[in-house]
Tab-separated table of C-alpha atoms and ligand atoms in Angstrom:
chain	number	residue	atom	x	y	z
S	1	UNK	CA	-36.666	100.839	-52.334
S	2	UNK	CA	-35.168	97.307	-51.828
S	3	UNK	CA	-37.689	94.237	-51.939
S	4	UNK	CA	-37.705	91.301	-49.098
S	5	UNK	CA	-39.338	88.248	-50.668
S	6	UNK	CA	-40.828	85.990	-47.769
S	7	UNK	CA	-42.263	81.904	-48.393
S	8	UNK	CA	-44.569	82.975	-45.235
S	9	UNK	CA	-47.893	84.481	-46.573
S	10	UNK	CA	-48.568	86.421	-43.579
S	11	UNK	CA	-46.882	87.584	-40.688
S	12	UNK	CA	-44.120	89.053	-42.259
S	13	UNK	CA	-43.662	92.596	-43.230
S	14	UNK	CA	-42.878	92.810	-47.254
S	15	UNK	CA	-41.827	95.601	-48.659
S	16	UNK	CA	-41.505	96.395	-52.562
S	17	UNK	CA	-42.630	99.140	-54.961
S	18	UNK	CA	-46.412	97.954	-54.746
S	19	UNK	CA	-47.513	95.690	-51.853
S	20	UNK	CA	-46.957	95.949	-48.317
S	21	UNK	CA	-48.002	92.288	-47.019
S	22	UNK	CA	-47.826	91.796	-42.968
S	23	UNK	CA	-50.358	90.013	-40.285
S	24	UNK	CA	-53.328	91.949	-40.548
S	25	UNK	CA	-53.349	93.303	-44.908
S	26	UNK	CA	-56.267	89.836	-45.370
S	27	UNK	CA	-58.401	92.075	-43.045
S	28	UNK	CA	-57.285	95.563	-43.832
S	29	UNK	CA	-58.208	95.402	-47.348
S	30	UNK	CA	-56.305	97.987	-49.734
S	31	UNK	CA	-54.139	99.457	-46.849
S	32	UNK	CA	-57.381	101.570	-45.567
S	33	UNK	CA	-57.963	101.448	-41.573
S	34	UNK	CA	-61.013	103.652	-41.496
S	35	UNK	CA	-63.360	101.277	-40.563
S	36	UNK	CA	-60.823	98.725	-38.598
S	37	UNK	CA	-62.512	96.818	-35.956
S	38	UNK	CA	-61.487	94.642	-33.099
S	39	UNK	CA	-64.172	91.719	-32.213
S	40	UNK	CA	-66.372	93.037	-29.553
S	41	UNK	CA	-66.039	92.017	-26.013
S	42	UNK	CA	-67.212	92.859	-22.233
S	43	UNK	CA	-65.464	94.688	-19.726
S	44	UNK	CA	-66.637	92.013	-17.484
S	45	UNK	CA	-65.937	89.168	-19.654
S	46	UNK	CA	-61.422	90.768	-19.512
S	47	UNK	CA	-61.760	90.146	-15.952
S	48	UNK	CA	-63.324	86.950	-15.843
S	49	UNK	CA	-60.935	85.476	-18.530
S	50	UNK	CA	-57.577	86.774	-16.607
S	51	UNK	CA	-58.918	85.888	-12.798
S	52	UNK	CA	-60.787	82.583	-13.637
S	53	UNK	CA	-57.627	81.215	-15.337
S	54	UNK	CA	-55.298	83.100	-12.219
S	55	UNK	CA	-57.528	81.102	-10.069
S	56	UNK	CA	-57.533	77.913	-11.416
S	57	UNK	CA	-53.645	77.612	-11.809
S	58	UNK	CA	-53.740	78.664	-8.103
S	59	UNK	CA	-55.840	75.866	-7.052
S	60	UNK	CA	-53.321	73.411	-9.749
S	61	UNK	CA	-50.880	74.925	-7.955
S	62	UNK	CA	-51.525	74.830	-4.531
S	63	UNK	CA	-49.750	71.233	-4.362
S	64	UNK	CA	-46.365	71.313	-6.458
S	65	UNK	CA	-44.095	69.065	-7.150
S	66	UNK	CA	-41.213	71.659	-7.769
S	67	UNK	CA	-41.226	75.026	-6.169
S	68	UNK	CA	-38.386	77.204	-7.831
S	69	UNK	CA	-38.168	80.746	-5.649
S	70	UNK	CA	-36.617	83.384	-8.050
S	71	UNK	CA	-37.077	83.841	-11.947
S	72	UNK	CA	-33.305	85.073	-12.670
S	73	UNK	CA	-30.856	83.204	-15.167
S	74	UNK	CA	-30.120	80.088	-12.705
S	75	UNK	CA	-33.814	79.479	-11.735
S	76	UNK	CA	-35.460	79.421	-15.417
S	77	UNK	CA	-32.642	77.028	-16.391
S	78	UNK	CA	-32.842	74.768	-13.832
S	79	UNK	CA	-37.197	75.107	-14.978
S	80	UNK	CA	-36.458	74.630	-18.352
S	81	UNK	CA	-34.328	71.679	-17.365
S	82	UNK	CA	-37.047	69.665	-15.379
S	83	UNK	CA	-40.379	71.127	-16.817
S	84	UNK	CA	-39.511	69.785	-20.175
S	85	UNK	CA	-38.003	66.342	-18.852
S	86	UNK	CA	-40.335	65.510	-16.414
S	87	UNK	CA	-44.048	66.881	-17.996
S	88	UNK	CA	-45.971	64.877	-15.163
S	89	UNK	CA	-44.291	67.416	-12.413
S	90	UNK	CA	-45.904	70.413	-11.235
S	91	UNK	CA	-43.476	73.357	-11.583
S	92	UNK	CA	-44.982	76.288	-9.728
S	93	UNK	CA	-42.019	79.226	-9.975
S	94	UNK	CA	-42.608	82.103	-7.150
S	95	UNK	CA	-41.201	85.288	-8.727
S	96	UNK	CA	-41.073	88.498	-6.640
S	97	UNK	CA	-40.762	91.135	-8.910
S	98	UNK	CA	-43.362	91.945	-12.002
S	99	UNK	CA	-40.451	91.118	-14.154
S	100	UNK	CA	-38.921	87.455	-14.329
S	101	UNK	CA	-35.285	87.321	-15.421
S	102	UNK	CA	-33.812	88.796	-12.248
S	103	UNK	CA	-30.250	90.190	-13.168
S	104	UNK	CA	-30.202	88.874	-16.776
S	105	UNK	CA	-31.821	91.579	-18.859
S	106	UNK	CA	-28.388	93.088	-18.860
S	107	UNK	CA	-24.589	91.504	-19.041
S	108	UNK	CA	-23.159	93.771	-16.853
S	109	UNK	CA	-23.501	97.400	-15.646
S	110	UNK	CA	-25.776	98.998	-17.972
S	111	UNK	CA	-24.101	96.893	-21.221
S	112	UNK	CA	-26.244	93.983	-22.710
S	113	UNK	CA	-23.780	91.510	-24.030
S	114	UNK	CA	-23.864	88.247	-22.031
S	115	UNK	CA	-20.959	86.646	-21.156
S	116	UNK	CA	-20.745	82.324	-21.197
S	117	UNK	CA	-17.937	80.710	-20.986
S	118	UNK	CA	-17.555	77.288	-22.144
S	119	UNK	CA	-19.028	74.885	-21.758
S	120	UNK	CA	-22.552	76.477	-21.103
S	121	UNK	CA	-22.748	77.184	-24.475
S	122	UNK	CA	-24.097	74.045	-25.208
S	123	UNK	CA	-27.417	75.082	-23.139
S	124	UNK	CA	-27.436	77.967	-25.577
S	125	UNK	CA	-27.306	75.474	-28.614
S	126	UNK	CA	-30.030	73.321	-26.948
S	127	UNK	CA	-32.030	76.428	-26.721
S	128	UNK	CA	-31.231	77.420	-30.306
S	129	UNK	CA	-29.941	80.931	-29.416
S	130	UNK	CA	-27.082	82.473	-31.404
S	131	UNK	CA	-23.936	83.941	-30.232
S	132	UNK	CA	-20.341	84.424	-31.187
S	133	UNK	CA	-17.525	82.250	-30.419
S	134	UNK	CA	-14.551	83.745	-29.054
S	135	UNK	CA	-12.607	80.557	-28.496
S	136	UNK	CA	-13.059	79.957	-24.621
S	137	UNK	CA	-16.308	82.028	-24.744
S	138	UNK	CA	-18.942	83.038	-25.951
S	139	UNK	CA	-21.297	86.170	-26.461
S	140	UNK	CA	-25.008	86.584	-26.686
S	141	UNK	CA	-25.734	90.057	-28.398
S	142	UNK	CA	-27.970	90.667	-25.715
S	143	UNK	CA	-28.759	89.435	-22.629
S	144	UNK	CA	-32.854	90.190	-23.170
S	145	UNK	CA	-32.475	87.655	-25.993
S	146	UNK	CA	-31.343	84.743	-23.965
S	147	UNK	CA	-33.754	85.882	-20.898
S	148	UNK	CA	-36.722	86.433	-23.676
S	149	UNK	CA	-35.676	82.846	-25.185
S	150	UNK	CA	-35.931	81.164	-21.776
S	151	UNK	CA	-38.774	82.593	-20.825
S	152	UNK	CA	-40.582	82.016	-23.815
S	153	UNK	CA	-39.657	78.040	-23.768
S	154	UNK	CA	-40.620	77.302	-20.045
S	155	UNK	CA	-43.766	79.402	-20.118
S	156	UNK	CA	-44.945	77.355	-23.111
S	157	UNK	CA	-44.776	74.205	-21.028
S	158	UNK	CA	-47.823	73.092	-19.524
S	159	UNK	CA	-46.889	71.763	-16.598
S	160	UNK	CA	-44.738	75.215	-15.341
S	161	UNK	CA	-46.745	78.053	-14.020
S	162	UNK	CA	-44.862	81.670	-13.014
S	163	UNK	CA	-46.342	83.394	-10.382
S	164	UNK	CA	-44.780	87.218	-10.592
S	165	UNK	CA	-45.105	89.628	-8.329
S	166	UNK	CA	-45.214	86.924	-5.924
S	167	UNK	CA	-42.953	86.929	-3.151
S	168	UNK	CA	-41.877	84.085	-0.658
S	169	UNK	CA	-41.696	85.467	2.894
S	170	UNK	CA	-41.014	82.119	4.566
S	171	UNK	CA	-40.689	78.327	4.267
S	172	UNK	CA	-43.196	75.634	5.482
S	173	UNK	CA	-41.143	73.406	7.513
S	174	UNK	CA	-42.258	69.415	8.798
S	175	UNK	CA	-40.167	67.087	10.746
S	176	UNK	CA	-37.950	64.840	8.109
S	177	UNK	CA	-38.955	61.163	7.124
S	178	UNK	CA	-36.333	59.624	8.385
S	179	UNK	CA	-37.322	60.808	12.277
S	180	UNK	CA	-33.712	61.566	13.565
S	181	UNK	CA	-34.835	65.041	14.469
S	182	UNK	CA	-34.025	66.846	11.109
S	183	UNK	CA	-36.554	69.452	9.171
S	184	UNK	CA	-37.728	68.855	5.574
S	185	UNK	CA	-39.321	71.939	3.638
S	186	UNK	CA	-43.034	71.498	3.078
S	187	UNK	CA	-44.151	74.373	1.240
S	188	UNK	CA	-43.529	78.140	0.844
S	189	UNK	CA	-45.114	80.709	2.028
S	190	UNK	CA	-46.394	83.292	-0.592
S	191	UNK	CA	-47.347	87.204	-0.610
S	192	UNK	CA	-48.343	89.592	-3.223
S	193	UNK	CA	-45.040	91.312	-3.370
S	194	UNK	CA	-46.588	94.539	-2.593
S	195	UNK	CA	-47.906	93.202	0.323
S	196	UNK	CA	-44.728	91.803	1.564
S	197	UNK	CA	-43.017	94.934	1.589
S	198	UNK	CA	-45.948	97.273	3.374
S	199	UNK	CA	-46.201	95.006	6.196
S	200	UNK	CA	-45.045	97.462	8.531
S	201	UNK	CA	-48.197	99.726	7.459
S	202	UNK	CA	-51.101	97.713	7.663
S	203	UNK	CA	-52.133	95.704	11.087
S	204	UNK	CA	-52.996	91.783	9.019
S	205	UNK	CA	-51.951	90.448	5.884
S	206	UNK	CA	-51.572	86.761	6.277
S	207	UNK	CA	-50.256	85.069	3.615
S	208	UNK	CA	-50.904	82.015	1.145
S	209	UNK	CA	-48.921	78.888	0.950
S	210	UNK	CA	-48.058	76.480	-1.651
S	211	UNK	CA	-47.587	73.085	-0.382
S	212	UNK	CA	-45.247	70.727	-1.870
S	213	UNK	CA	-46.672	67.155	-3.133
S	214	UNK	CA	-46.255	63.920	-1.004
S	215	UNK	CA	-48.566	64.419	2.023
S	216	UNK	CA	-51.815	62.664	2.783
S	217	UNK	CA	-55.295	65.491	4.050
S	218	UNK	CA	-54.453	65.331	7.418
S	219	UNK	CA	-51.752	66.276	6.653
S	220	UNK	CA	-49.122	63.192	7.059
S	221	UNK	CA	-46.725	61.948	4.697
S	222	UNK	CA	-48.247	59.610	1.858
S	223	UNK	CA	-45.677	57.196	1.792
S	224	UNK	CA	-46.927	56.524	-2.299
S	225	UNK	CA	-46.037	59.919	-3.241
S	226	UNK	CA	-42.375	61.618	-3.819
S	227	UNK	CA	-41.752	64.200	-1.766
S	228	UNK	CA	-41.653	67.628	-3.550
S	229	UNK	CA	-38.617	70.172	-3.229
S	230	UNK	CA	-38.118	73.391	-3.201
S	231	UNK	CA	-35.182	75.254	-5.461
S	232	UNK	CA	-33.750	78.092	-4.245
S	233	UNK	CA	-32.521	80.477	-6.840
S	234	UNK	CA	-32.706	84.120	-4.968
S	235	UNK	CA	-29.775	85.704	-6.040
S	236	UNK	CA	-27.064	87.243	-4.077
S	237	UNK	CA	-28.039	89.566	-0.787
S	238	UNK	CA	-30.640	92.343	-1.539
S	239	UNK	CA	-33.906	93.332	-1.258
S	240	UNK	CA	-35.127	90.067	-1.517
S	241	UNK	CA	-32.317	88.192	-2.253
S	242	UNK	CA	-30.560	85.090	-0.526
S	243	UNK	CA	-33.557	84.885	0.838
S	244	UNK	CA	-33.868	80.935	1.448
S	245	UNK	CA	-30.107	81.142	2.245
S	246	UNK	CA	-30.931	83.449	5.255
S	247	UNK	CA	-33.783	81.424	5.989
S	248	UNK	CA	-32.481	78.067	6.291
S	249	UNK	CA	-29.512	79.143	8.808
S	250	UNK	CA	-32.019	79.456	11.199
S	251	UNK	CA	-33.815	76.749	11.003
S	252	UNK	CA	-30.789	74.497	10.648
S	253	UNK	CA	-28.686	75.391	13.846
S	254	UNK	CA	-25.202	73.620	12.477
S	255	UNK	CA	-25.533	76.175	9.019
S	256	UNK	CA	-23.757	79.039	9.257
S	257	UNK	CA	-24.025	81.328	6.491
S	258	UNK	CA	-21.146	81.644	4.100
S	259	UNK	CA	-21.566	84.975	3.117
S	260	UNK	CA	-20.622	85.648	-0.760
S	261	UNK	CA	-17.019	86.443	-1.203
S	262	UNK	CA	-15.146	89.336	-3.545
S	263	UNK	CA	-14.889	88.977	-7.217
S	264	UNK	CA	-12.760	86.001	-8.582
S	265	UNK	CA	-14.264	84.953	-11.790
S	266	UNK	CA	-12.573	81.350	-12.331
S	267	UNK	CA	-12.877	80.119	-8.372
S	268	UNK	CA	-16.457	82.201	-8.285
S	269	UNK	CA	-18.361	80.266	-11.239
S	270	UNK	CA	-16.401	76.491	-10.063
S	271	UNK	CA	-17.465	77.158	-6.812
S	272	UNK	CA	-21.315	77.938	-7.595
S	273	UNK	CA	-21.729	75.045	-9.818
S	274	UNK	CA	-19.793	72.534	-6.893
S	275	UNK	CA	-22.418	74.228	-4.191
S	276	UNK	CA	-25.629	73.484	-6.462
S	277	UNK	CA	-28.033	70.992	-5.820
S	278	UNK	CA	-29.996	69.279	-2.739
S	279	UNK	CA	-28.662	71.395	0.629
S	280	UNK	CA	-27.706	68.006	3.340
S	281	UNK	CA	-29.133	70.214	6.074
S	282	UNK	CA	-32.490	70.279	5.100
S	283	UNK	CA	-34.378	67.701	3.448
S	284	UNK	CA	-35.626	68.432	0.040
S	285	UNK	CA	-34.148	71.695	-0.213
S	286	UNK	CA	-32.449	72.758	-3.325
S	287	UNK	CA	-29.553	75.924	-4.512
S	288	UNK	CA	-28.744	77.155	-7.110
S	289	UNK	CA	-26.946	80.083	-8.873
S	290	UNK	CA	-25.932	83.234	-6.852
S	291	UNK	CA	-27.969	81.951	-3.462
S	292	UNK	CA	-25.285	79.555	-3.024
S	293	UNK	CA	-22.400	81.799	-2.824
S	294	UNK	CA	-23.868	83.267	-0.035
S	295	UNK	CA	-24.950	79.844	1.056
S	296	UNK	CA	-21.514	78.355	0.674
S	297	UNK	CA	-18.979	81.199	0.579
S	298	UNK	CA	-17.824	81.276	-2.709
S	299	UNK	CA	-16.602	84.173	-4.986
S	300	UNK	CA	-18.887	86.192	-7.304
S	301	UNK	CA	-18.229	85.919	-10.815
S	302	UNK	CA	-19.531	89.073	-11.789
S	303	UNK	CA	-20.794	89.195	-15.571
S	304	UNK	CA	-20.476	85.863	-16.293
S	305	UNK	CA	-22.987	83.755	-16.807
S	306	UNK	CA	-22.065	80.191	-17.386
S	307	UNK	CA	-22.413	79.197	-13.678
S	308	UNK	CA	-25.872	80.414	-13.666
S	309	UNK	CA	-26.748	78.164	-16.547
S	310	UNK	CA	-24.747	75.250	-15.073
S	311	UNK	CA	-25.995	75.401	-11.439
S	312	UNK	CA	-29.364	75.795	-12.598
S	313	UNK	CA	-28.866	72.691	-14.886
S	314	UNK	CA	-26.691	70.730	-12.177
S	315	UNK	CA	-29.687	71.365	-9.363
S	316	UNK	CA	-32.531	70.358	-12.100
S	317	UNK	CA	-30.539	66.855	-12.835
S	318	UNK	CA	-30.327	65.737	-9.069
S	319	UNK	CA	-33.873	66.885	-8.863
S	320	UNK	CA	-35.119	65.131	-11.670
S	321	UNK	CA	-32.623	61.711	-10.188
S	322	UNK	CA	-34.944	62.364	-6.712
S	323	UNK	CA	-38.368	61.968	-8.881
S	324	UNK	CA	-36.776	59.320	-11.029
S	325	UNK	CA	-35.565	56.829	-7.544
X	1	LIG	O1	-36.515	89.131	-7.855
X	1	LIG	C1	-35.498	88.181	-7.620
X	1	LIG	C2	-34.800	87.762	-8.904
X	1	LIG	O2	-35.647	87.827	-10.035
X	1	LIG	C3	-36.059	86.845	-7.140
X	1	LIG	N1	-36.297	86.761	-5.684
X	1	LIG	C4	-35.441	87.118	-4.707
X	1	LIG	N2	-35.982	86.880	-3.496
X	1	LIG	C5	-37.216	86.347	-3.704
X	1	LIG	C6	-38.260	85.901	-2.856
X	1	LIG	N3	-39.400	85.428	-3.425
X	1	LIG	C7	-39.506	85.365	-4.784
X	1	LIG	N4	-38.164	85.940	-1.523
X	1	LIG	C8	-37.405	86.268	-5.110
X	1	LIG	N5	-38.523	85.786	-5.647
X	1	LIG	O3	-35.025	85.919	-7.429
X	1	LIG	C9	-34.431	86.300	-8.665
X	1	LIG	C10	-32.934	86.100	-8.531
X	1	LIG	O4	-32.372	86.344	-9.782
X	1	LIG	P1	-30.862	86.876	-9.922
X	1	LIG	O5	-30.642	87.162	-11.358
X	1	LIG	O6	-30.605	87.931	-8.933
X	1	LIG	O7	-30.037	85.570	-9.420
X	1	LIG	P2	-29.271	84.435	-10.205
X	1	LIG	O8	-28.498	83.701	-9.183
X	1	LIG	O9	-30.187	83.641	-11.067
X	1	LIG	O10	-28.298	85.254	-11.167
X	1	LIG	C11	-27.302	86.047	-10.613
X	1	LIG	C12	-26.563	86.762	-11.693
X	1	LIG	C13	-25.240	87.282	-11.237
X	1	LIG	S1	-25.048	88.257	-9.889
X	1	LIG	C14	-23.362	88.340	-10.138
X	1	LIG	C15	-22.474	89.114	-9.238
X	1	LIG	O11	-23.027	89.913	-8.458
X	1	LIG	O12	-21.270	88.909	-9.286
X	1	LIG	N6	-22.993	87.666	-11.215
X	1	LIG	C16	-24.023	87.063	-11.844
X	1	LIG	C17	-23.840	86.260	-13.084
């Protein structure tokens, strides 16, 4: 049997001839789970822990600063991006499925090697995940491992709070500042996911809103405040997908939508990164990642990730410029 020798005392599994050391051997004493025990608790006290802390993020919540719809590759890069510049922003990211990561548990088809090409590896670098350089790529070993890494960095930051299972099923829309007639988001409008999709069944299900920052109780702008925004990051056409895309051409009448073009992997991944950032239709409405090919037009890349990284970054930076003015 080979022996691992660890500085760690605990926590890691060590295996020689004698001793088997891991998390739990301090309580477990001589290897002998007979009499384990967890620390008693309530049935009660499970729900009141979960729903009292659901609730009170709600109610943190309910007034963002940054609204990111969509927890796929482009969307938790842009919140990585401003959640750890900008700690005093609210980051509230509406997620409709139970898992975040959208398309990015896998690299392409059913294989999990994910694709960057240069330069996006230097997000992986600043997120300390490994890969292999191929020259003018290069290749995570799977895609769950940067998805898992992302996740695990913005959900550690106090100031960003996922709601999954959440979906957005419309936009909350005020007349602009600047009073030439234009529309600036105000808010989305949220519904259990569930929900969303069974509204044909049931006769009422109103839904919930989260309103961005920068407006007085009655409801008026506070001229003091920043306005909040709202990222887009839906994906391409689905289900759910291109959802604000779909949304906005309505609201503005000069928008038609693009409508995501065939596969071209060097135009598609150029041509997402140009489209990211604030849309000039709307005010305070932000793209990125697959959304704005159908947004804009532009090619799909396929399995390549780099533009989701890069869009995601791109529309974070003019974000965090609009906070910073
Ligand atoms: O569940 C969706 C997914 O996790 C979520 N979403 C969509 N509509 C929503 C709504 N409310 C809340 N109305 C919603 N959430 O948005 C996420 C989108 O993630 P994605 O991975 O589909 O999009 P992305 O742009 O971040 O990454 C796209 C990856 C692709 S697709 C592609 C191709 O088809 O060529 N190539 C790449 C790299």
């Amino acid at each position: 049997m080979s022996t691992t020798t660890t500085n760690t005392e605990t926590a890691q599994l060590q295996v020689s001839a004698g001793t088997i050391r891991h998390a739990l051997s301090d309580v477990v004493k001589q290897e002998d789970w007979s009499d384990f025990q967890f620390a008693p608790i309530r049935e009660s006290t499970v729900s009141r822990a979960m729903t009292s802390r659901y609730f009170q993020d709600m109610d943190k919540f309910a007034v963002s600063d940054v609204v990111i719809v969509g927890a796929g590759s482009s969307g938790l890069s842009a919140a990585y991006v401003i959640a750890k510049n900008r700690p005093d922003l609210k980051v509230a990211c509406v997620e409709s499925n139970v898992a975040p990561g959208g398309g990015a548990w896998l690299g392409g088809q059913l294989f999990s090697a994910m694709i960057m090409r240069k330069p996006a590896h230097l997000f992986l670098d600043e997120l300390e995940l490994p890969y292999e350089d191929e020259g003018d790529y290069v290749v995570v070993k799977h895609a769950a491992l940067f998805t898992s890494t992302v996740l695990s960095k913005v959900l550690q930051f106090p100031n960003f709070k996922l709601f999954n299972a959440t979906a957005v099923e419309d936009l909350v829309t005020r007349p602009a500042d600047d009073n030439t007639g234009g529309v600036s988001v105000a808010g989305v409008v949220t519904n259990w996911t569930l929900v969303s999709m069974a509204h044909d069944l049931q006769s009422c299900m109103d839904p919930n809103v989260i309103e961005l920052s920068g407006y007085q109780n009655d409801g008026t702008r506070d001229p003091s405040k920043k306005h909040g925004v709202i990222l887009s990051t839906t994906g391409h056409d689905g289900p759910f997908g291109a959802f604000s895309a779909k949304r906005i051409v309505s609201i503005d009448k000069n928008k038609k939508l693009g409508g995501m073009k065939g596969l071209d992997m060097n135009r598609a991944e150029a041509g997402v990164v140009k489209g990211a950032g604030a849309y000039s239709g709307v005010a305070n409405m932000y793209f990125a990642g697959m959304e704005v090919a159908e947004l804009e037009g532009c090619n799909r890349m396929g399995p390549t990730f780099g533009a989701m990284a890069v869009s995601g970054i791109k529309a974070a930076e003019e974000i965090l410029r609009h906070f910073a003015e």
